[in-house]
PDB file of C-alpha atoms in Angstrom:
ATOM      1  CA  UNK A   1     -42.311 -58.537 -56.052  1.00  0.00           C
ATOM      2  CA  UNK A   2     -44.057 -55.467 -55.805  1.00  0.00           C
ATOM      3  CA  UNK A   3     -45.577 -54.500 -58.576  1.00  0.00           C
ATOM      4  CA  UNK A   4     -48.689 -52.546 -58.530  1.00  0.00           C
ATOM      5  CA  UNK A   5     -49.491 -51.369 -61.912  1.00  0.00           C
ATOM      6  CA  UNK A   6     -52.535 -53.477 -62.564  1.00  0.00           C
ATOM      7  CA  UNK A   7     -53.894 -55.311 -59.259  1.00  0.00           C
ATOM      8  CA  UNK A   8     -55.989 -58.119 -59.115  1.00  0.00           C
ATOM      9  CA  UNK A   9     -54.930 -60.729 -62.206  1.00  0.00           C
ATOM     10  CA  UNK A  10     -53.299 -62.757 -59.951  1.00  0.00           C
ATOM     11  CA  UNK A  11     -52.701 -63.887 -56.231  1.00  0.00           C
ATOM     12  CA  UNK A  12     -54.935 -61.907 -53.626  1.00  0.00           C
ATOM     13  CA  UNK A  13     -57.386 -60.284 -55.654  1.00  0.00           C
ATOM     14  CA  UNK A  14     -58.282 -62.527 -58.531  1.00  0.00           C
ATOM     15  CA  UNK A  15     -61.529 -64.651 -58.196  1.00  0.00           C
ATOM     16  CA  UNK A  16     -65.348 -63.529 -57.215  1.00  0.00           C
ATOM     17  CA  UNK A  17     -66.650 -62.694 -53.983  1.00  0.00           C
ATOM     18  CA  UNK A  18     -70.406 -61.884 -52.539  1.00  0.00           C
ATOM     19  CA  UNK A  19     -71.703 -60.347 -49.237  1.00  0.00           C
ATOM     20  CA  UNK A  20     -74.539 -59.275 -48.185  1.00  0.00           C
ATOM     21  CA  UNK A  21     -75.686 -55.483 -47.899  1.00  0.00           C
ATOM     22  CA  UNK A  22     -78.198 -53.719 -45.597  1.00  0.00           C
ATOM     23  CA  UNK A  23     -79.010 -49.467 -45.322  1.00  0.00           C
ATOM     24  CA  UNK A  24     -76.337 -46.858 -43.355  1.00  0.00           C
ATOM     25  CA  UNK A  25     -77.953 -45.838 -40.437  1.00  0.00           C
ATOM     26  CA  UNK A  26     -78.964 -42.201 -40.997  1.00  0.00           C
ATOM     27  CA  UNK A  27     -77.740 -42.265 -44.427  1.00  0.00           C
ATOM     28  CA  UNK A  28     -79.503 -40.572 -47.914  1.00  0.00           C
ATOM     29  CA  UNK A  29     -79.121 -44.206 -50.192  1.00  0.00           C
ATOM     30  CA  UNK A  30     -79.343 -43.195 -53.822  1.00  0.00           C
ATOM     31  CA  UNK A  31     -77.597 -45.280 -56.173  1.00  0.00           C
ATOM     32  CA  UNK A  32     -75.764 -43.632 -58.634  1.00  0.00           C
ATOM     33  CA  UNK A  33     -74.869 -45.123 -61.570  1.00  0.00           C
ATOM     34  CA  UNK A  34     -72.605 -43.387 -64.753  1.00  0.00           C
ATOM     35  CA  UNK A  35     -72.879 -45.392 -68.049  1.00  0.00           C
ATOM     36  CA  UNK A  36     -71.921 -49.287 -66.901  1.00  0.00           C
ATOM     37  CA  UNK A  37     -70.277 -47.876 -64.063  1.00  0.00           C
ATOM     38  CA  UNK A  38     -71.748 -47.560 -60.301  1.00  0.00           C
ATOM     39  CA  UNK A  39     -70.456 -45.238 -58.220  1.00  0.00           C
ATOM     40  CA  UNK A  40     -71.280 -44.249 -54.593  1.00  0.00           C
ATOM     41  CA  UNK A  41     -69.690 -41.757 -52.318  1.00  0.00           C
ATOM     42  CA  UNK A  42     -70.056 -40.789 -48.353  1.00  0.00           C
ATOM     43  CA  UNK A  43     -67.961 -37.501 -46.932  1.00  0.00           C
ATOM     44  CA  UNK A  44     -67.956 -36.293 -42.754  1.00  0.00           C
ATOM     45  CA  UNK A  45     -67.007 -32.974 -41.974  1.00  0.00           C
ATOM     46  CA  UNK A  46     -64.809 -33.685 -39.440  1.00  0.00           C
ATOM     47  CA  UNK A  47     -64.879 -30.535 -36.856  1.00  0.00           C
ATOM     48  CA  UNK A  48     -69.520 -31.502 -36.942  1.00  0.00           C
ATOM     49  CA  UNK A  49     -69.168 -34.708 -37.278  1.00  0.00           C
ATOM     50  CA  UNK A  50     -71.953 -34.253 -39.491  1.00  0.00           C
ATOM     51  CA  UNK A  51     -72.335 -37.168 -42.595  1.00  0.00           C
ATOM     52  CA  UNK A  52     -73.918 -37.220 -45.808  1.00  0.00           C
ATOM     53  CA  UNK A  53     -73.490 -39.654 -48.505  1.00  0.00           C
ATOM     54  CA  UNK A  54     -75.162 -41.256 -51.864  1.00  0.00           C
ATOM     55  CA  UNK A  55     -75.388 -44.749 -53.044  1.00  0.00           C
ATOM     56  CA  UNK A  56     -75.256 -47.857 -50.226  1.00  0.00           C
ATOM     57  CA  UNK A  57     -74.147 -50.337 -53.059  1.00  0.00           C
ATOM     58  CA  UNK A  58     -71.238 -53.172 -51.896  1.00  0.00           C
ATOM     59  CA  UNK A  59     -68.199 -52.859 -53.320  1.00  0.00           C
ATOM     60  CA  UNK A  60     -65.307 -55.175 -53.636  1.00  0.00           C
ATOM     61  CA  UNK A  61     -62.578 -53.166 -51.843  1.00  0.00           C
ATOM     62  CA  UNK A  62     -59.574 -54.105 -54.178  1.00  0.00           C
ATOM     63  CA  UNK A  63     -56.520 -52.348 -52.588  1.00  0.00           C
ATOM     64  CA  UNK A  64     -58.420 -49.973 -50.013  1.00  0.00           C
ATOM     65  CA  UNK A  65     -58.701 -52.678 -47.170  1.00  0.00           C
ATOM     66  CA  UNK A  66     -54.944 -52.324 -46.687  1.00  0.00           C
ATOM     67  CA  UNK A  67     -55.818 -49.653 -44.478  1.00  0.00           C
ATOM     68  CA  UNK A  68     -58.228 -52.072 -42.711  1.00  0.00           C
ATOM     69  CA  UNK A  69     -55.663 -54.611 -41.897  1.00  0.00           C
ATOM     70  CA  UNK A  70     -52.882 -52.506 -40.677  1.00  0.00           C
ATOM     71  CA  UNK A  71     -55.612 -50.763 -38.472  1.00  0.00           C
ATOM     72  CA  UNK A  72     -56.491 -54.688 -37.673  1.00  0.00           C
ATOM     73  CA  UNK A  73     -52.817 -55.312 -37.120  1.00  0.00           C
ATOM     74  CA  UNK A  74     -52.440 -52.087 -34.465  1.00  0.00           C
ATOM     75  CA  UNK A  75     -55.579 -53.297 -32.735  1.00  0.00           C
ATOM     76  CA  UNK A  76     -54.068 -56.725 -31.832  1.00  0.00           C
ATOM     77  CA  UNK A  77     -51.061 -55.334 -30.883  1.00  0.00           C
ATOM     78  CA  UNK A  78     -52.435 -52.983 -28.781  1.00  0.00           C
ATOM     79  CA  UNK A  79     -54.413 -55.530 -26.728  1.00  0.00           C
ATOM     80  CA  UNK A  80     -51.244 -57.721 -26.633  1.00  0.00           C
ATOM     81  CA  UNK A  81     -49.015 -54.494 -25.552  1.00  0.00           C
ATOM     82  CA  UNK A  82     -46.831 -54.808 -27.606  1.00  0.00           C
ATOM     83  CA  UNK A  83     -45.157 -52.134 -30.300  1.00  0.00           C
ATOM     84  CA  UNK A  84     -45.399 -52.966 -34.363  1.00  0.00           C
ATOM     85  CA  UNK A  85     -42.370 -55.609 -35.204  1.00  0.00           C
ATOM     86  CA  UNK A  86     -39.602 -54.127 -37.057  1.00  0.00           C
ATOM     87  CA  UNK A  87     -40.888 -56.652 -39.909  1.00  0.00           C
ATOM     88  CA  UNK A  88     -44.856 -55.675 -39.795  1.00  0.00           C
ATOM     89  CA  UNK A  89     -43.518 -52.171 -40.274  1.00  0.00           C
ATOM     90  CA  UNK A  90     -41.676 -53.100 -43.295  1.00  0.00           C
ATOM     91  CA  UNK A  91     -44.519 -54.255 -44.197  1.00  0.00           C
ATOM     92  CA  UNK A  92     -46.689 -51.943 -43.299  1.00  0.00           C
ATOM     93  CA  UNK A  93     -45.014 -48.614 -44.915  1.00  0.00           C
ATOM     94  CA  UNK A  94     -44.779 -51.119 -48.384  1.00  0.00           C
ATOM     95  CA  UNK A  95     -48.267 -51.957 -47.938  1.00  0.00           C
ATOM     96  CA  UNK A  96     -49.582 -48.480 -47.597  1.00  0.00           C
ATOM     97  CA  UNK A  97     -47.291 -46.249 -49.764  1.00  0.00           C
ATOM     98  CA  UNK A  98     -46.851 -48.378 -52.740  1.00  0.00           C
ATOM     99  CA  UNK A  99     -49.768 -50.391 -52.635  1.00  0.00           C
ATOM    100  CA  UNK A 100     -47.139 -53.507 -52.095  1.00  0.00           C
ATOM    101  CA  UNK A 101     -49.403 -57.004 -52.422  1.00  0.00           C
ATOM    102  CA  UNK A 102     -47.367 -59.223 -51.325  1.00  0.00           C
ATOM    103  CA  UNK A 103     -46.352 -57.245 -47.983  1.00  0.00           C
ATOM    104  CA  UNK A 104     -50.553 -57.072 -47.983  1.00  0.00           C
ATOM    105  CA  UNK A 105     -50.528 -60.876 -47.945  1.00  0.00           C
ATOM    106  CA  UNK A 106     -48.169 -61.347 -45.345  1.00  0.00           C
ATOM    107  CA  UNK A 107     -50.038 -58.727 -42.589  1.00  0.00           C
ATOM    108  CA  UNK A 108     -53.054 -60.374 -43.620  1.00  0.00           C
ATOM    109  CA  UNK A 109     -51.804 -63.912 -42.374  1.00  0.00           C
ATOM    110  CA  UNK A 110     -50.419 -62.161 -39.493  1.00  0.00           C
ATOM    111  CA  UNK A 111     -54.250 -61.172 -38.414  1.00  0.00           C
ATOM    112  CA  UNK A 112     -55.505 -64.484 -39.251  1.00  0.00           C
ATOM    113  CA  UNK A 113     -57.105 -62.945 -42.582  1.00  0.00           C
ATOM    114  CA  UNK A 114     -60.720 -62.346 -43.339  1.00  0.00           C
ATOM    115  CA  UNK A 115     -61.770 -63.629 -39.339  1.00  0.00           C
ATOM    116  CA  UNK A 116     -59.513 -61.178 -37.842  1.00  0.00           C
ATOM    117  CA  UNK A 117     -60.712 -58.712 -40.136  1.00  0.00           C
ATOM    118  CA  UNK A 118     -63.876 -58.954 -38.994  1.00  0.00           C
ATOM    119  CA  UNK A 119     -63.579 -59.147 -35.787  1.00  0.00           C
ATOM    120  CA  UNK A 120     -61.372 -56.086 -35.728  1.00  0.00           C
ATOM    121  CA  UNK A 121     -64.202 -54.540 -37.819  1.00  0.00           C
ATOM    122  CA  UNK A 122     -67.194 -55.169 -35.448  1.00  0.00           C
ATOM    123  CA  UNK A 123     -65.017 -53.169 -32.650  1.00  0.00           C
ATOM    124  CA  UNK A 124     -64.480 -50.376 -35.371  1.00  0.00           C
ATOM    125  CA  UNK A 125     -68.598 -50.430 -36.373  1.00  0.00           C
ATOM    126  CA  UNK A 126     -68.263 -51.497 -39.873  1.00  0.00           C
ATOM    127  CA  UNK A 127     -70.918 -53.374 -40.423  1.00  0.00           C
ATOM    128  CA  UNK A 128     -71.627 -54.436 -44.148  1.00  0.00           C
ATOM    129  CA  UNK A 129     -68.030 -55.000 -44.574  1.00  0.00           C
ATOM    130  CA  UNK A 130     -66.968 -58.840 -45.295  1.00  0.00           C
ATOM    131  CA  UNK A 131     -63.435 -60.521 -45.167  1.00  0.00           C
ATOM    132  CA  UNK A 132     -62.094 -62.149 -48.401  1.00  0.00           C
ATOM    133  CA  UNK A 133     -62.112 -65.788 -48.994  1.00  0.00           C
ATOM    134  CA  UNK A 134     -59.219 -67.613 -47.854  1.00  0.00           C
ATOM    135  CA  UNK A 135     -55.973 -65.264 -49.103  1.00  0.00           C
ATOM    136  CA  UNK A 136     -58.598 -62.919 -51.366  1.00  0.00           C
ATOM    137  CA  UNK A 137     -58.292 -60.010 -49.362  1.00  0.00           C
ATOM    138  CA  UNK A 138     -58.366 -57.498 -52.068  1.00  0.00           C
ATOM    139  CA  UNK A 139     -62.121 -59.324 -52.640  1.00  0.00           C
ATOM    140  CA  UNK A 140     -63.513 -58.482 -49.218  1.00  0.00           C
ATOM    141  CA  UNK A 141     -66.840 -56.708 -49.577  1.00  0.00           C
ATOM    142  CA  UNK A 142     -67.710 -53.074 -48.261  1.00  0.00           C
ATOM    143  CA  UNK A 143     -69.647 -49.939 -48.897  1.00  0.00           C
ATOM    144  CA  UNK A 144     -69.285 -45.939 -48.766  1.00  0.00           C
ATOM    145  CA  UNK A 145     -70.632 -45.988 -45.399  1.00  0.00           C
ATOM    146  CA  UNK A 146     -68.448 -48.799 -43.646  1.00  0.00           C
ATOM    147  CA  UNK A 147     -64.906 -47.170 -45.095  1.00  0.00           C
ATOM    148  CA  UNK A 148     -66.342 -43.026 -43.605  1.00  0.00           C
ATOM    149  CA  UNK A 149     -66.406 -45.970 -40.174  1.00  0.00           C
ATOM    150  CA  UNK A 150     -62.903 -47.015 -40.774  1.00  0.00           C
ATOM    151  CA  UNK A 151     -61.339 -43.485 -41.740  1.00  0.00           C
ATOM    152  CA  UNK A 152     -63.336 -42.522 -38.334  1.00  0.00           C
ATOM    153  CA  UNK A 153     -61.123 -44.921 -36.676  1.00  0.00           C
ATOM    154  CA  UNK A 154     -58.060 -43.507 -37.866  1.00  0.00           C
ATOM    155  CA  UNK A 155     -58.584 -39.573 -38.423  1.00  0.00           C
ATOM    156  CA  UNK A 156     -61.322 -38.529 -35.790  1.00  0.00           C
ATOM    157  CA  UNK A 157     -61.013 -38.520 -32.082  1.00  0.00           C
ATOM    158  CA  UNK A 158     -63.066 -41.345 -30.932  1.00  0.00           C
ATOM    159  CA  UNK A 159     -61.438 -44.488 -32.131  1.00  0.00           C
ATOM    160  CA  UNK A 160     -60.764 -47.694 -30.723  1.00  0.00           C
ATOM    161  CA  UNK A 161     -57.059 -46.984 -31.817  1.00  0.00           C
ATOM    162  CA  UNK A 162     -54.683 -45.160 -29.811  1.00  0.00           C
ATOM    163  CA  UNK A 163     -53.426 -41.885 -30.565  1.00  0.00           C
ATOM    164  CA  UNK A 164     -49.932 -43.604 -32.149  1.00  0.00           C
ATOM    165  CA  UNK A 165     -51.695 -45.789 -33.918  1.00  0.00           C
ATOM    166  CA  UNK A 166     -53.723 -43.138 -35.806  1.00  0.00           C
ATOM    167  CA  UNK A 167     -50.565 -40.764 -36.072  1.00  0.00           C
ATOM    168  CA  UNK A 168     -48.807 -43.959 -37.374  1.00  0.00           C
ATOM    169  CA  UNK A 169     -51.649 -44.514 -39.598  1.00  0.00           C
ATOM    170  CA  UNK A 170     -52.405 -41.099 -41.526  1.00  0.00           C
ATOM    171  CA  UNK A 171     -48.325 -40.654 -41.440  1.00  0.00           C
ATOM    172  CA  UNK A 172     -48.373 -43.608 -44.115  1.00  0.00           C
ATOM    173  CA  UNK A 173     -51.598 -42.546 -45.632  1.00  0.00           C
ATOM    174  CA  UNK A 174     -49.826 -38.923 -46.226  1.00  0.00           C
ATOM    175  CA  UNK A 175     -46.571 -40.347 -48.308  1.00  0.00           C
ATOM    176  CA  UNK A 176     -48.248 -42.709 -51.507  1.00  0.00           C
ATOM    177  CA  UNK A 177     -45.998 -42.786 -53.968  1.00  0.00           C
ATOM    178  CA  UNK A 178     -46.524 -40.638 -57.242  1.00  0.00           C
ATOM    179  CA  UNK A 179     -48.876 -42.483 -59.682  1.00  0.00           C
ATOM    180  CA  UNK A 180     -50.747 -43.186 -56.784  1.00  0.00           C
ATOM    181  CA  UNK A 181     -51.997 -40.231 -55.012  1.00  0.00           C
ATOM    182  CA  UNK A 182     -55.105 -39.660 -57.412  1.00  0.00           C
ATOM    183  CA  UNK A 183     -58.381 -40.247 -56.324  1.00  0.00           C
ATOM    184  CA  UNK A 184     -60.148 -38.225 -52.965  1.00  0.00           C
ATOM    185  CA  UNK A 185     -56.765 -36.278 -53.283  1.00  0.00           C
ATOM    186  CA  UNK A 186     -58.888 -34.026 -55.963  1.00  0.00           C
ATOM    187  CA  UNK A 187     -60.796 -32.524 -53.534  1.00  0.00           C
ATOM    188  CA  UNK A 188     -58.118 -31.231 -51.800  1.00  0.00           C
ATOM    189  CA  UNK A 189     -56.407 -27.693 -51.899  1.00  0.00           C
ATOM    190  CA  UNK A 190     -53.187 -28.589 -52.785  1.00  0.00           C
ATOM    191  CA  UNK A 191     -51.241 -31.189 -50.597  1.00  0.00           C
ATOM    192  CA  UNK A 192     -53.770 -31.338 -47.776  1.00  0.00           C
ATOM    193  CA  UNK A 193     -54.713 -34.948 -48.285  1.00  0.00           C
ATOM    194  CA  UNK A 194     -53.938 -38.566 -46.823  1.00  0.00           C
ATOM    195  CA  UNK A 195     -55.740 -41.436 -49.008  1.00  0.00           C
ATOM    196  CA  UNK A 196     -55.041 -45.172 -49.740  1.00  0.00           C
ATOM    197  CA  UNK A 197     -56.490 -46.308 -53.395  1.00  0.00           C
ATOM    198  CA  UNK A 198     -57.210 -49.652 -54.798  1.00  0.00           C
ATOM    199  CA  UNK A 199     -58.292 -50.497 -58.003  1.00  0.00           C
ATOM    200  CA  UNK A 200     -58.126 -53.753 -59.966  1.00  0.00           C
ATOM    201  CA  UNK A 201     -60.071 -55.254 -63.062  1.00  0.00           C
ATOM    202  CA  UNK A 202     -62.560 -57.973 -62.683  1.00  0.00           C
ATOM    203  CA  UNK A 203     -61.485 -61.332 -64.622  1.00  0.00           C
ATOM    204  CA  UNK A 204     -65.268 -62.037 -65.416  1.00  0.00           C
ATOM    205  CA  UNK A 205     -66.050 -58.392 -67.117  1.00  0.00           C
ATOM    206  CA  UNK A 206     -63.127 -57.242 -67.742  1.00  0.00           C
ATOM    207  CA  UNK A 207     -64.076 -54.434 -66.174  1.00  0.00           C
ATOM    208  CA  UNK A 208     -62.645 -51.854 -63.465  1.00  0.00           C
ATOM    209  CA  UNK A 209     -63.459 -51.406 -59.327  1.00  0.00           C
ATOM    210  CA  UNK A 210     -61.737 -48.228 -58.467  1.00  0.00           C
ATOM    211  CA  UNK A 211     -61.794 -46.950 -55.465  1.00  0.00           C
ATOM    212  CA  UNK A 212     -60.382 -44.107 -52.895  1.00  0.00           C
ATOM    213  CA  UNK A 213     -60.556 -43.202 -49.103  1.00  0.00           C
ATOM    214  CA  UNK A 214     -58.835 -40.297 -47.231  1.00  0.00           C
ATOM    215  CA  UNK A 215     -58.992 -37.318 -45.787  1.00  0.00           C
ATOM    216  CA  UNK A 216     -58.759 -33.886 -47.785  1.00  0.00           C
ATOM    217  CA  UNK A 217     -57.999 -30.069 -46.621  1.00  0.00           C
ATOM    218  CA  UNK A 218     -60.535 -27.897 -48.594  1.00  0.00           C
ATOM    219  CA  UNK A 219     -61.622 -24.577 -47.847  1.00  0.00           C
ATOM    220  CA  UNK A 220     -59.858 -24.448 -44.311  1.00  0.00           C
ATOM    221  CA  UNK A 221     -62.001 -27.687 -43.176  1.00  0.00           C
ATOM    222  CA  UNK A 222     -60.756 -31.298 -43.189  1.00  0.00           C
ATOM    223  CA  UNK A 223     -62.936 -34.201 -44.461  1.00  0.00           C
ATOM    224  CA  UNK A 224     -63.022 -37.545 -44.894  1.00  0.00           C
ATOM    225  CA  UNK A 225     -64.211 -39.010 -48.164  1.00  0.00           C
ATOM    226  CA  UNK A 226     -64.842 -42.241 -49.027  1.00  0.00           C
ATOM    227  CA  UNK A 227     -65.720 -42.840 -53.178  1.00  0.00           C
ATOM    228  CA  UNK A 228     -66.140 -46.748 -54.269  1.00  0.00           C
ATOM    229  CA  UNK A 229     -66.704 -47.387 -57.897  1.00  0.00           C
ATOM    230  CA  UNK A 230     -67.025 -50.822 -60.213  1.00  0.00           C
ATOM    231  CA  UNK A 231     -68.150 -51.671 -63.546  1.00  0.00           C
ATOM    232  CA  UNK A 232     -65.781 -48.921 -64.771  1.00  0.00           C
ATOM    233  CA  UNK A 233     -64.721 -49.867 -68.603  1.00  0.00           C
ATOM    234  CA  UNK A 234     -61.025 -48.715 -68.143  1.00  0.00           C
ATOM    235  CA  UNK A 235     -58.830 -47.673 -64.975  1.00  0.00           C
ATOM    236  CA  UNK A 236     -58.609 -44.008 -66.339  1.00  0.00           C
ATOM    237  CA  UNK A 237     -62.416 -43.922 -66.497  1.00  0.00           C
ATOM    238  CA  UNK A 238     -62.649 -45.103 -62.909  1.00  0.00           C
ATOM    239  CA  UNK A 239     -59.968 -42.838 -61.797  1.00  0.00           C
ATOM    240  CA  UNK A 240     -61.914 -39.662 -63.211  1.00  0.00           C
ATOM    241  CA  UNK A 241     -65.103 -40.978 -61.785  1.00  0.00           C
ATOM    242  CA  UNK A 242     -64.112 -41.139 -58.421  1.00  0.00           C
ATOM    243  CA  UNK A 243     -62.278 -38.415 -58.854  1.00  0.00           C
ATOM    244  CA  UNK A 244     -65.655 -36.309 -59.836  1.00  0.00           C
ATOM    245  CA  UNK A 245     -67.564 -37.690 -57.042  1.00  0.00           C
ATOM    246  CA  UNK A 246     -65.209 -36.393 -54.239  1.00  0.00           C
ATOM    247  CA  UNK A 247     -64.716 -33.435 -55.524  1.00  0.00           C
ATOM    248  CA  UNK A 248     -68.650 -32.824 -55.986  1.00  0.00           C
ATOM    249  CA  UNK A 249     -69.591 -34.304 -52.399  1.00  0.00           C
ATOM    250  CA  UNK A 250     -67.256 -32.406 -50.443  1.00  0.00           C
ATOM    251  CA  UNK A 251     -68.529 -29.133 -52.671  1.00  0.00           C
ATOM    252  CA  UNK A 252     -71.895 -29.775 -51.995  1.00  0.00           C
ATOM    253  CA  UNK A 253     -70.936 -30.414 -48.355  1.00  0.00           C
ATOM    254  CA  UNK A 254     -69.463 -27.009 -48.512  1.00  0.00           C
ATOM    255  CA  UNK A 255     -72.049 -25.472 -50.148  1.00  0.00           C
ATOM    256  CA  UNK A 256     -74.796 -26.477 -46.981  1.00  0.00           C
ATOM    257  CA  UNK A 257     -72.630 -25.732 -44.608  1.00  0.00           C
TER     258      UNK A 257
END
């Protein structure tokens, strides 16, 4: 089953996780943290290329890395030559649109889980992001900086994935399901968004990591955002915060420009 409504109570996302974090090269590193909730937040301006960004915490990614394994998954089939199985497309769309966990699971086997991961990640240049344990892959470790890396990959021009991947990619990113397309998407005018969320409570705390990554359409220039959040009391909470912090870097961004 697919069920998505509350991630992380069982199966793939359920136990505790720890990785080491070091600074973003080039990168303002304030944390920010809202009542018992940490937030941090990194945006590019895609036509500069220019980056700014607040907070270098690590964050677990819940449901974000999805986008990291199907960009793992397009990696190894591209140095196999070989086009996406009718199967790991299945997959794939379930995994991206509707958050799917178990169709998650099975593409994470397929890249040999938190190794291939990683070693799909050091070709991307993410690196303070950390592969699950064993099937945990909603409990591998990033930050702000490492997921504005991985939207590089799949939104901006220099990218170790091919120009069908990416299309392939954003195509999936652009068509979450309703209930699901909150998050970076508030920063957009209107429609002009593609994002993957993930967001699951912590069985220690209780409490919520929330998190969003995409690219958003706002004043006539496309960015991508990246806003990572835990220690949130509820999912609502974590929603708005995330919510707030997009919306206030890529103002701000605008604002300099």
């Amino acid at each position: 089953m697919c069920g998505t409504a509350v991630e992380g109570r069982s199966g793939p996302v359920s136990s505790s996780a720890a990785a080491a974090e070091g600074p973003g090269a080039g990168r303002r590193t304030v944390e920010t943290v809202t009542g018992s909730a940490t937030v941090a937040v990194a945006v590019r301006h895609l036509g500069s290329g220019v980056s700014a960004g607040c907070g270098d915490a690590v964050f677990d990614t819940a449901s974000i890395v999805k986008v990291d394994i199907l960009a793992a998954l397009l990696l190894r089939a591209q140095d196999t030559e070989r086009r996406l199985t009718a199967r790991e497309r299945t997959y794939a769309a379930a995994m991206i649109e509707s958050s799917c966990n178990d169709s998650a699971s099975a593409l994470w086997r397929e890249i040999g889980g938190a190794d291939g991961l990683n070693a799909a990640n050091e070709r991307f240049g993410l690196t303070r992001t950390s592969g699950g344990d064993g099937p945990l892959w909603g409990l591998t470790r990033t930050t702000a900086a490492d997921q504005l890396a991985l939207l590089e990959q799949v939104f901006g021009a220099r990218s170790e994935l091919s120009g069908a991947s990416r299309t392939y990619v954003q195509g999936l990113m652009g068509r979450i399901v309703p209930g699901q397309d909150w998050g970076v998407s508030a920063a957009a005018d209107g429609s002009g968004w593609a994002l993957k969320n993930g967001w699951m409570p912590r069985d220690a705390t209780g409490l919520w990591v929330v998190n969003s990554i995409g690219r958003v359409t706002a004043g006539g220039d496309d960015y991508l955002v990246a806003a990572l959040s835990s220690g949130n009391p509820t999912k609502e909470q974590g929603i708005a915060l995330v919510e707030e912090a997009a919306r206030s870097a890529v103002s701000a961004y605008g604002r300099r420009a």
